[in-house]
Amino acid sequence: MGKRSTLMSFSLLPWLLSMVVMVARAEDPYLFFEWKVTYGTLSPLGVPQQVILINGQFPGPNLNTTTNNNIVLNVFNQLDEPLLFHWSGIQQRKNSWQDGTPGTMCPILPGTNYTYHFQVKDQIGSYFYYPSTGFMRAAGGFGGLRVNSRLLIPVPFADPEDDYTVMVGDWYKDGHVALRGRLNSGKTLARPDGVLMNGKQGKVGDPKEEPLFTMKPGKTYRYRICNVGMKNSINFRFQGHHMKLVEIEGSHTVQNVYDSLDIHLGQCYSVLVTADKEPNDYYMIASTRFTKYHLQATGIVRYQGGKGAPSTILPEAPTNWAWSLNQFRSFRWNLTASAARPNPQGSYHYGQINITRTIKLVNTAGTIDGKLRYAINGHSHTDSETPLKLLEYYQIPGKEFKYDVIKDEPPSNIDTLDKFTTGPNVLNGTFRNFIEIIFENHEKSIQSWHLDGYSFFPVAIEVGEWKPEKRKNYNLLDAVSRYAIQVYPKSWAAIMLTTDNAGMWQLRNESPERAYLGQQMYISVLSPERSLRDEYNLPDNSLVCGAVKSMPKPPPYSI
């Protein structure tokens, strides 16, 4: 019996070896990129100014990926300042080490390079990247990042003829150094000087203007539109055409049709547009919303074989924010679509999970030493010398920061505070809790908020102040899982999520001005087991700086 078992074992050996080889070959695909980040001189608003180029491009190149792809991206910093790139909306499961924020990574110093390595797991949709240090987003360095569904996963619409990325946002003629200096001096930024669409302002009626995109008559195209601006919400519309909404920030939506869409800071929407009109040129229009001033950019879409110039009569944007609120309420998650689901552990059944913690955050403006600062619950964030995640990993958080400097409720005198406390703002989050976050906006301007590392469920936006009884108005069935949410003036927004992604994750106002002046924080979610099942180890190629530069690495996590 023993001899027969031995013979059987040897006969199985080639099969087992072949299985090992097959598993090795079945590893998710790798995509390799190399970026050279430089300054260049362009005139996006008609006057020469310094901008940030990636491989000579402004905006930067599209990152075109597919679910579960491994991204290996080597960044060469040829600027004169430290640099990091943040991948807005990419969840970075178990891997805040690659999130590209000052709280998680040491910057790439001038004249050096660093290779990012992350996986776009379990998500599809439209995202963007941008430089997250030194107010550099005001100089460019941003671009589109798309995650396509794998071929085996059906998408709830026919394959479009082509897939276009549209980067829109307000823009300043002054460079990022001058704008940063203004903020450092204690002043706010003035109104922007214009709006750009894929790096250009456009000029209505200019016969020399080249089209941004081309469409074949009768074909349908996908447009991914992201607001990468500095200050304002944007209304986007397509002259003479309707837009069928199919995806918001990684989630397929119920396919409603819109004449225009309000896209707030840091948000991305996907629409389908069919070339079913007269074969002429048409304008896309992006204009500021909720402002006393009107700024806009235009871009031409040309019908292939068309002969007519676009009409100079442009469709107008809506005029009030109540319209925008009603549009938000019309967005619904497509629960029948087959696709990678955010938070696959089950939190998409969010309406059936008990809330374990409620965190109420109020944005305020005030001063520190006579200089303008923005705050959350009365505390204005400043970056520590050493990235917070490194301090935590090396188990020396008390050296430069403390947890929970703000409470889950704002101070009772929040509206009368004119001076803030300052320093790193890190909230201690419990692993795998189901939490509710309330953003309450007591100001007259619209705000937009983003949380790294997670998709969340925005279950309500209402006027006034939040109270527990407002929960009866929540959408607990088909709120669109997404990563950014707007809060209208004198209003509140409620989101729900499961803190199942271990790491150090930034929560920020999507206005770079407000985030730079303190309206941001981090949520630390630690796995009690310190296990590789929950969080990756510090990558071998990680840059180290500050207090941990000369320290030996802590023992690695194990399974």
XYZ file of C-alpha atoms in Angstrom:
559
model
C 0.000 0.000 0.000
C 2.844 2.342 0.898
C 4.667 1.535 -2.404
C 1.514 2.284 -4.423
C 1.047 5.609 -2.611
C 4.651 6.530 -3.395
C 4.192 5.777 -7.088
C 0.990 7.784 -7.144
C 2.737 10.743 -5.505
C 5.505 10.731 -8.120
C 2.951 10.496 -10.939
C 1.169 13.569 -9.558
C 4.344 15.619 -9.303
C 4.389 16.887 -12.942
C 0.729 17.857 -12.631
C 1.363 19.766 -9.409
C 4.342 21.553 -10.957
C 2.249 22.523 -13.975
C -0.418 23.919 -11.643
C 2.207 26.029 -9.863
C 3.369 27.386 -13.218
C -0.232 28.121 -14.249
C -0.883 30.001 -10.987
C 2.298 32.013 -11.483
C 1.286 32.848 -15.041
C -2.222 33.725 -13.909
C -1.015 36.684 -11.856
C -2.911 39.852 -12.720
C -1.335 41.810 -15.607
C 1.306 44.489 -15.041
C 1.279 47.866 -16.776
C 4.520 49.857 -16.808
C 4.763 53.631 -17.161
C 7.540 56.199 -16.985
C 6.828 59.872 -16.320
C 9.225 62.785 -16.611
C 7.739 65.711 -14.709
C 9.008 69.101 -15.872
C 8.052 72.757 -16.079
C 7.007 74.297 -19.361
C 5.663 77.595 -20.615
C 2.171 77.657 -22.119
C -0.596 80.249 -22.510
C -3.848 78.483 -21.554
C -5.572 81.848 -20.861
C -3.707 83.851 -23.496
C -0.695 84.917 -21.423
C 2.521 82.900 -20.941
C 2.796 81.102 -17.605
C 4.692 78.227 -16.045
C 2.815 74.921 -16.001
C 3.663 71.376 -14.951
C 4.072 68.908 -17.817
C 4.156 65.110 -17.710
C 6.159 63.727 -20.616
C 5.669 67.126 -22.228
C 1.853 67.013 -21.963
C -0.642 69.388 -20.329
C -2.929 67.960 -19.031
C -0.924 64.819 -18.370
C -1.370 61.483 -20.188
C -4.371 59.280 -19.534
C -3.719 56.184 -17.437
C -5.826 53.523 -19.138
C -6.142 50.442 -16.917
C -8.399 47.447 -16.305
C -9.704 45.997 -13.046
C -6.984 44.169 -11.077
C -4.116 45.542 -13.200
C -0.873 46.125 -11.327
C 0.408 49.639 -12.039
C 4.159 50.212 -11.948
C 4.847 53.892 -12.544
C 8.322 55.408 -12.344
C 8.170 59.162 -11.671
C 11.223 61.324 -12.382
C 10.936 64.643 -10.546
C 12.666 67.229 -12.731
C 11.043 70.144 -10.906
C 12.715 72.313 -8.260
C 10.336 71.222 -5.462
C 9.400 67.972 -3.724
C 6.645 66.081 -5.531
C 3.973 63.450 -4.890
C 1.111 62.194 -7.053
C -2.255 61.281 -5.591
C -4.635 58.884 -7.361
C -8.022 60.429 -6.562
C -10.686 57.781 -6.014
C -8.450 54.725 -6.412
C -9.141 52.747 -3.245
C -5.636 51.308 -2.729
C -6.881 48.304 -0.799
C -4.564 47.652 2.194
C -2.018 50.015 0.645
C -2.127 53.613 1.883
C 1.664 53.501 1.386
C 1.067 54.391 -2.283
C -1.726 56.936 -1.794
C 0.538 59.874 -2.601
C -0.445 62.284 0.181
C 1.969 64.059 2.581
C 0.477 62.096 5.480
C 1.393 58.726 3.976
C 4.568 59.165 1.902
C 7.852 61.064 1.925
C 8.047 63.289 -1.159
C 10.134 62.625 -4.257
C 12.946 65.152 -4.002
C 14.062 67.255 -6.994
C 16.366 65.376 -9.319
C 15.316 61.947 -8.022
C 12.756 59.318 -8.977
C 10.371 56.963 -7.237
C 8.388 53.982 -8.550
C 4.756 53.704 -7.458
C 3.335 50.179 -7.365
C -0.353 49.681 -6.714
C -3.251 47.585 -7.943
C -6.600 48.910 -9.159
C -8.597 46.204 -7.400
C -12.329 45.539 -7.463
C -13.318 48.826 -9.035
C -14.235 50.293 -12.389
C -14.869 53.845 -13.496
C -13.498 57.339 -13.959
C -10.836 58.958 -11.778
C -7.965 61.426 -12.043
C -4.512 62.035 -10.608
C -2.778 65.240 -9.554
C 0.300 66.504 -7.644
C -0.538 66.716 -3.938
C 2.385 68.786 -2.607
C 3.162 72.506 -2.562
C -0.123 73.683 -4.120
C 1.142 72.273 -7.443
C -2.336 71.366 -8.687
C -2.669 75.067 -9.544
C 0.069 74.544 -12.169
C -1.271 71.343 -13.747
C 0.244 67.891 -13.490
C -3.233 66.336 -13.513
C -4.777 63.849 -15.918
C -7.401 61.160 -16.347
C -7.254 57.691 -14.838
C -9.768 55.143 -16.031
C -10.368 51.607 -14.821
C -12.164 49.438 -17.382
C -14.184 46.324 -16.656
C -12.607 43.005 -17.534
C -13.999 41.396 -20.682
C -15.723 38.662 -18.666
C -17.776 41.221 -16.729
C -20.668 42.662 -18.769
C -21.199 46.417 -18.744
C -24.802 47.752 -18.708
C -24.453 49.522 -22.070
C -23.090 48.689 -25.502
C -19.409 49.321 -26.161
C -19.048 52.938 -27.286
C -17.341 53.823 -30.550
C -14.664 55.620 -28.528
C -13.921 56.768 -24.985
C -12.944 60.401 -24.319
C -11.615 62.110 -21.197
C -12.544 65.735 -20.444
C -10.609 67.582 -17.718
C -12.454 70.800 -16.764
C -11.846 73.335 -14.020
C -11.235 76.962 -13.153
C -7.722 78.355 -13.597
C -5.468 81.228 -12.531
C -2.979 83.176 -14.643
C -0.618 83.355 -11.669
C 1.626 80.363 -11.107
C 1.375 78.019 -8.149
C 4.321 79.655 -6.345
C 2.641 83.078 -6.409
C -0.714 81.618 -5.342
C 0.918 79.639 -2.554
C 2.690 82.794 -1.377
C -0.624 84.606 -1.197
C -2.087 81.862 1.000
C 1.021 81.795 3.190
C 0.686 85.538 3.736
C -2.768 85.030 5.235
C -4.903 86.045 2.267
C -7.521 84.155 0.345
C -7.323 83.574 -3.390
C -9.210 85.983 -5.598
C -11.683 84.793 -8.212
C -10.134 82.569 -10.900
C -9.216 84.104 -14.255
C -10.936 81.546 -16.437
C -11.988 77.953 -17.012
C -10.050 75.349 -18.978
C -11.215 72.285 -20.868
C -8.367 69.857 -21.524
C -5.919 72.708 -21.009
C -7.639 75.195 -23.310
C -10.159 77.978 -22.851
C -11.594 77.911 -26.355
C -13.038 80.866 -28.200
C -16.603 80.859 -29.423
C -16.828 81.703 -33.121
C -13.117 81.282 -33.858
C -12.940 79.551 -37.287
C -9.322 78.475 -36.643
C -10.086 76.477 -33.518
C -9.336 72.772 -33.858
C -11.782 70.187 -32.464
C -11.042 68.376 -29.231
C -12.899 65.244 -30.358
C -14.452 63.733 -33.488
C -17.604 61.616 -33.742
C -18.934 59.458 -36.576
C -22.596 60.103 -37.446
C -24.905 57.588 -35.784
C -22.285 56.325 -33.320
C -22.338 56.611 -29.507
C -19.369 57.861 -27.484
C -18.421 57.824 -23.829
C -17.249 61.091 -22.242
C -15.572 60.970 -18.815
C -15.770 64.465 -17.292
C -13.790 65.405 -14.168
C -13.679 68.732 -12.308
C -9.975 69.250 -11.527
C -10.381 72.955 -10.714
C -9.378 75.111 -7.782
C -12.451 76.847 -6.451
C -15.725 76.390 -8.303
C -18.370 73.852 -9.196
C -18.796 73.487 -12.948
C -21.876 72.982 -15.096
C -21.144 70.870 -18.164
C -23.413 70.705 -21.190
C -23.253 69.524 -24.777
C -24.692 71.820 -27.439
C -27.663 70.239 -29.198
C -27.219 66.835 -27.548
C -28.509 65.009 -24.495
C -26.218 63.120 -22.139
C -27.091 59.695 -20.750
C -25.455 59.293 -17.344
C -23.933 55.801 -16.934
C -21.302 56.061 -14.185
C -20.298 58.280 -11.260
C -16.906 57.808 -9.600
C -16.711 54.060 -9.974
C -20.386 53.066 -9.867
C -22.784 52.344 -12.703
C -25.901 54.465 -12.381
C -29.519 54.286 -13.436
C -29.288 55.703 -16.955
C -31.172 58.984 -16.745
C -30.819 61.589 -19.490
C -29.675 65.156 -18.736
C -29.285 68.409 -20.644
C -26.518 69.521 -18.271
C -24.681 68.231 -15.220
C -23.319 70.025 -12.166
C -19.888 68.574 -11.470
C -18.373 69.734 -8.198
C -14.716 69.935 -7.232
C -12.979 66.563 -7.389
C -15.928 64.712 -8.961
C -16.037 62.605 -12.173
C -19.054 61.612 -14.266
C -19.385 59.359 -17.347
C -22.009 60.053 -20.008
C -22.964 58.560 -23.362
C -23.545 60.949 -26.259
C -24.940 59.788 -29.590
C -24.024 61.628 -32.784
C -27.616 61.788 -34.023
C -27.814 65.444 -35.100
C -26.967 67.320 -38.279
C -23.324 66.581 -39.238
C -21.840 69.872 -38.082
C -19.493 71.014 -35.332
C -20.890 71.425 -31.818
C -19.609 73.013 -28.617
C -19.107 71.411 -25.239
C -19.463 74.091 -22.550
C -18.095 74.163 -19.000
C -19.014 77.191 -16.878
C -18.791 78.208 -13.238
C -21.741 77.656 -10.909
C -22.928 79.361 -7.691
C -20.806 82.465 -8.382
C -21.550 86.137 -9.048
C -19.108 86.005 -11.938
C -19.435 83.897 -15.094
C -16.413 82.061 -16.483
C -16.538 79.397 -19.148
C -14.527 77.203 -21.478
C -15.640 75.625 -24.724
C -14.375 72.770 -26.851
C -15.447 71.731 -30.330
C -16.733 68.260 -31.154
C -16.697 67.607 -34.899
C -18.880 65.208 -36.820
C -16.725 63.239 -39.221
C -17.496 64.548 -42.709
C -19.438 67.490 -41.299
C -19.208 70.874 -42.985
C -20.985 73.354 -40.735
C -19.367 75.523 -38.052
C -20.888 75.326 -34.562
C -23.655 77.738 -33.650
C -22.496 80.609 -31.459
C -25.755 80.411 -29.500
C -24.838 78.346 -26.455
C -27.224 76.583 -24.073
C -27.353 78.315 -20.706
C -26.586 76.790 -17.316
C -29.181 76.539 -14.509
C -29.291 79.507 -12.158
C -29.826 78.201 -8.612
C -28.483 75.530 -6.311
C -31.926 74.031 -5.582
C -31.838 72.719 -9.161
C -28.474 71.133 -8.410
C -29.772 69.517 -5.216
C -32.713 68.017 -7.121
C -30.295 66.666 -9.720
C -28.269 64.968 -6.976
C -31.445 63.319 -5.710
C -32.094 61.892 -9.174
C -28.836 59.899 -9.151
C -29.395 56.222 -8.345
C -27.075 53.225 -8.224
C -27.701 50.576 -10.908
C -28.219 47.574 -8.636
C -28.664 45.147 -11.542
C -25.345 45.910 -13.252
C -22.684 43.201 -13.237
C -19.410 44.838 -12.248
C -16.794 45.024 -9.559
C -18.573 46.307 -6.480
C -17.035 48.800 -4.065
C -16.422 47.391 -0.595
C -17.008 43.784 -1.692
C -17.163 42.525 1.888
C -20.859 43.282 1.816
C -21.331 46.901 2.803
C -23.280 47.555 -0.391
C -26.167 46.272 1.708
C -25.535 49.410 3.736
C -29.172 50.009 4.650
C -29.212 46.795 6.704
C -26.125 47.522 8.830
C -26.323 49.149 12.257
C -24.395 52.387 12.685
C -21.661 52.026 15.306
C -20.332 55.592 15.256
C -21.498 59.021 14.086
C -18.920 61.704 13.317
C -20.149 65.235 12.706
C -17.735 67.583 10.920
C -18.304 71.330 10.511
C -16.143 73.406 8.172
C -15.216 76.860 9.437
C -12.962 79.787 8.543
C -10.947 81.874 11.002
C -7.438 82.973 11.845
C -4.235 81.804 13.495
C -1.790 84.595 14.391
C -3.844 86.955 12.265
C -3.622 84.778 9.142
C -6.501 83.087 7.357
C -6.964 79.404 8.129
C -9.683 76.851 7.457
C -10.627 74.198 9.979
C -12.700 71.118 10.769
C -14.452 71.266 14.159
C -12.212 74.163 15.158
C -8.879 72.475 14.355
C -6.730 73.443 11.361
C -4.521 70.653 10.040
C -0.804 71.087 9.397
C 1.437 68.365 8.011
C 3.978 66.828 10.346
C 7.655 66.741 9.395
C 7.431 62.946 9.159
C 4.504 61.382 7.293
C 1.877 60.299 9.797
C 1.695 56.773 8.434
C 5.426 56.261 8.952
C 5.216 57.546 12.533
C 2.389 55.122 13.181
C 4.128 52.164 11.513
C 7.313 52.787 13.495
C 5.087 53.101 16.585
C 6.183 56.610 17.569
C 2.980 58.634 16.949
C 3.410 60.754 20.073
C 6.583 62.251 18.655
C 4.775 64.533 16.177
C 1.022 63.931 16.518
C -1.717 62.724 18.805
C -4.906 60.924 17.891
C -8.366 62.450 18.293
C -7.505 66.135 18.715
C -11.066 66.735 17.554
C -14.134 64.962 18.888
C -16.979 63.272 17.061
C -19.110 66.359 17.759
C -17.994 69.942 17.006
C -17.648 72.433 19.897
C -20.925 74.068 20.920
C -19.456 77.494 20.106
C -18.213 76.452 16.649
C -19.862 79.389 14.859
C -18.258 82.008 17.109
C -14.715 80.658 16.981
C -12.356 83.104 15.297
C -9.151 81.341 16.328
C -8.298 77.690 15.853
C -5.984 75.116 17.306
C -3.485 73.764 14.797
C -1.345 70.692 14.159
C -1.830 67.256 12.574
C -5.457 66.116 12.708
C -5.769 62.320 12.964
C -8.964 60.552 13.967
C -8.675 57.025 15.325
C -10.978 54.747 13.337
C -11.956 51.246 14.458
C -11.308 48.480 11.947
C -14.514 47.185 10.310
C -16.884 49.545 12.057
C -19.864 50.860 10.122
C -19.821 54.620 10.530
C -21.851 57.655 9.602
C -20.145 60.958 8.776
C -22.124 64.206 8.712
C -20.669 67.163 6.808
C -22.376 70.324 8.024
C -21.763 73.531 6.084
C -22.633 76.737 7.956
C -21.130 78.946 5.250
C -22.646 80.668 2.213
C -20.383 78.880 -0.272
C -20.709 75.340 -1.568
C -18.175 72.776 -0.314
C -16.972 69.460 -1.745
C -15.426 66.643 0.317
C -13.368 63.572 -0.576
C -12.309 60.518 1.439
C -9.347 58.413 0.285
C -9.301 54.628 0.526
C -13.054 54.100 0.360
C -16.188 54.406 -1.651
C -19.004 55.658 0.545
C -22.774 55.970 0.313
C -24.103 59.557 0.294
C -27.533 58.892 1.763
C -28.857 62.454 2.080
C -28.238 66.130 1.434
C -30.649 68.582 3.057
C -30.915 72.224 4.012
C -30.349 73.287 7.637
C -28.646 71.447 10.485
C -28.493 67.705 10.909
C -30.363 65.966 13.725
C -30.701 62.211 14.413
C -34.339 62.251 13.331
C -33.173 63.233 9.826
C -32.191 59.595 9.323
C -35.778 58.812 8.410
C -35.143 60.672 5.127
C -32.026 58.666 4.170
C -31.859 56.713 0.932
C -31.005 53.286 2.320
C -31.445 51.345 -0.910
C -29.640 52.706 -3.979
C -27.436 55.682 -3.106
C -24.572 55.831 -5.612
C -21.380 54.514 -4.045
C -18.740 57.171 -4.735
C -15.720 59.001 -3.279
C -16.682 62.704 -3.287
C -19.773 64.629 -2.187
C -20.875 68.249 -2.266
C -22.484 70.155 0.602
C -24.631 73.118 -0.385
C -24.657 76.437 1.514
C -26.293 76.268 4.964
C -26.855 72.538 4.411
C -25.572 69.129 5.437
C -24.689 65.840 3.777
C -24.600 62.360 5.343
C -22.451 59.466 4.156
C -22.079 55.863 5.365
C -19.165 53.464 5.022
C -17.464 50.441 6.536
C -13.921 51.131 7.757
C -12.668 47.832 6.334
C -9.586 49.183 4.535
C -6.672 49.367 6.953
C -4.348 52.334 6.505
C -3.998 56.089 6.989
C -6.542 57.848 4.781
C -6.958 61.526 4.017
C -10.337 63.245 4.302
C -10.190 66.701 2.713
C -12.052 69.641 1.323
C -11.611 69.298 -2.446
C -10.826 73.011 -2.738
C -6.981 73.012 -2.840
C -7.028 76.428 -1.167
C -9.052 75.204 1.796
C -7.127 71.939 2.116
C -3.784 73.777 1.973
C -4.921 76.111 4.753
C -5.991 73.315 7.070
C -9.379 71.915 6.033
C -8.250 68.308 5.898
C -7.575 65.452 8.286
C -6.598 61.787 8.335
C -8.504 58.755 9.547
C -6.261 55.984 10.882
C -7.709 52.494 10.560
C -5.455 49.876 12.162
C -5.938 46.129 12.043
C -5.611 44.757 15.612
C -3.846 41.638 14.269
C -1.225 43.646 12.300
C -1.644 41.010 9.617
C -0.836 40.934 5.901
C -4.414 39.804 5.361
C -5.472 43.312 6.363
C -2.609 45.610 5.356
C 0.579 45.425 3.317
C 4.001 46.030 4.800
C 6.008 49.158 4.145
C 7.287 48.658 0.551
C 10.984 47.912 0.216
C 11.520 50.943 -2.023
C 9.670 53.383 0.251
C 11.308 56.728 0.814
C 12.007 57.466 4.475
C 12.450 60.881 5.992
C 12.103 62.883 9.181
C 12.125 61.108 12.537
C 12.298 57.589 11.068
C 15.080 58.190 8.546
C 17.804 56.445 10.567
C 15.620 53.948 12.412
C 15.617 50.212 11.642
C 12.430 48.965 10.017
C 9.912 47.406 12.403
C 9.286 43.648 12.126
C 7.105 43.041 9.057
C 3.509 41.925 9.284
C 2.857 38.245 8.670
C -0.252 36.304 7.738
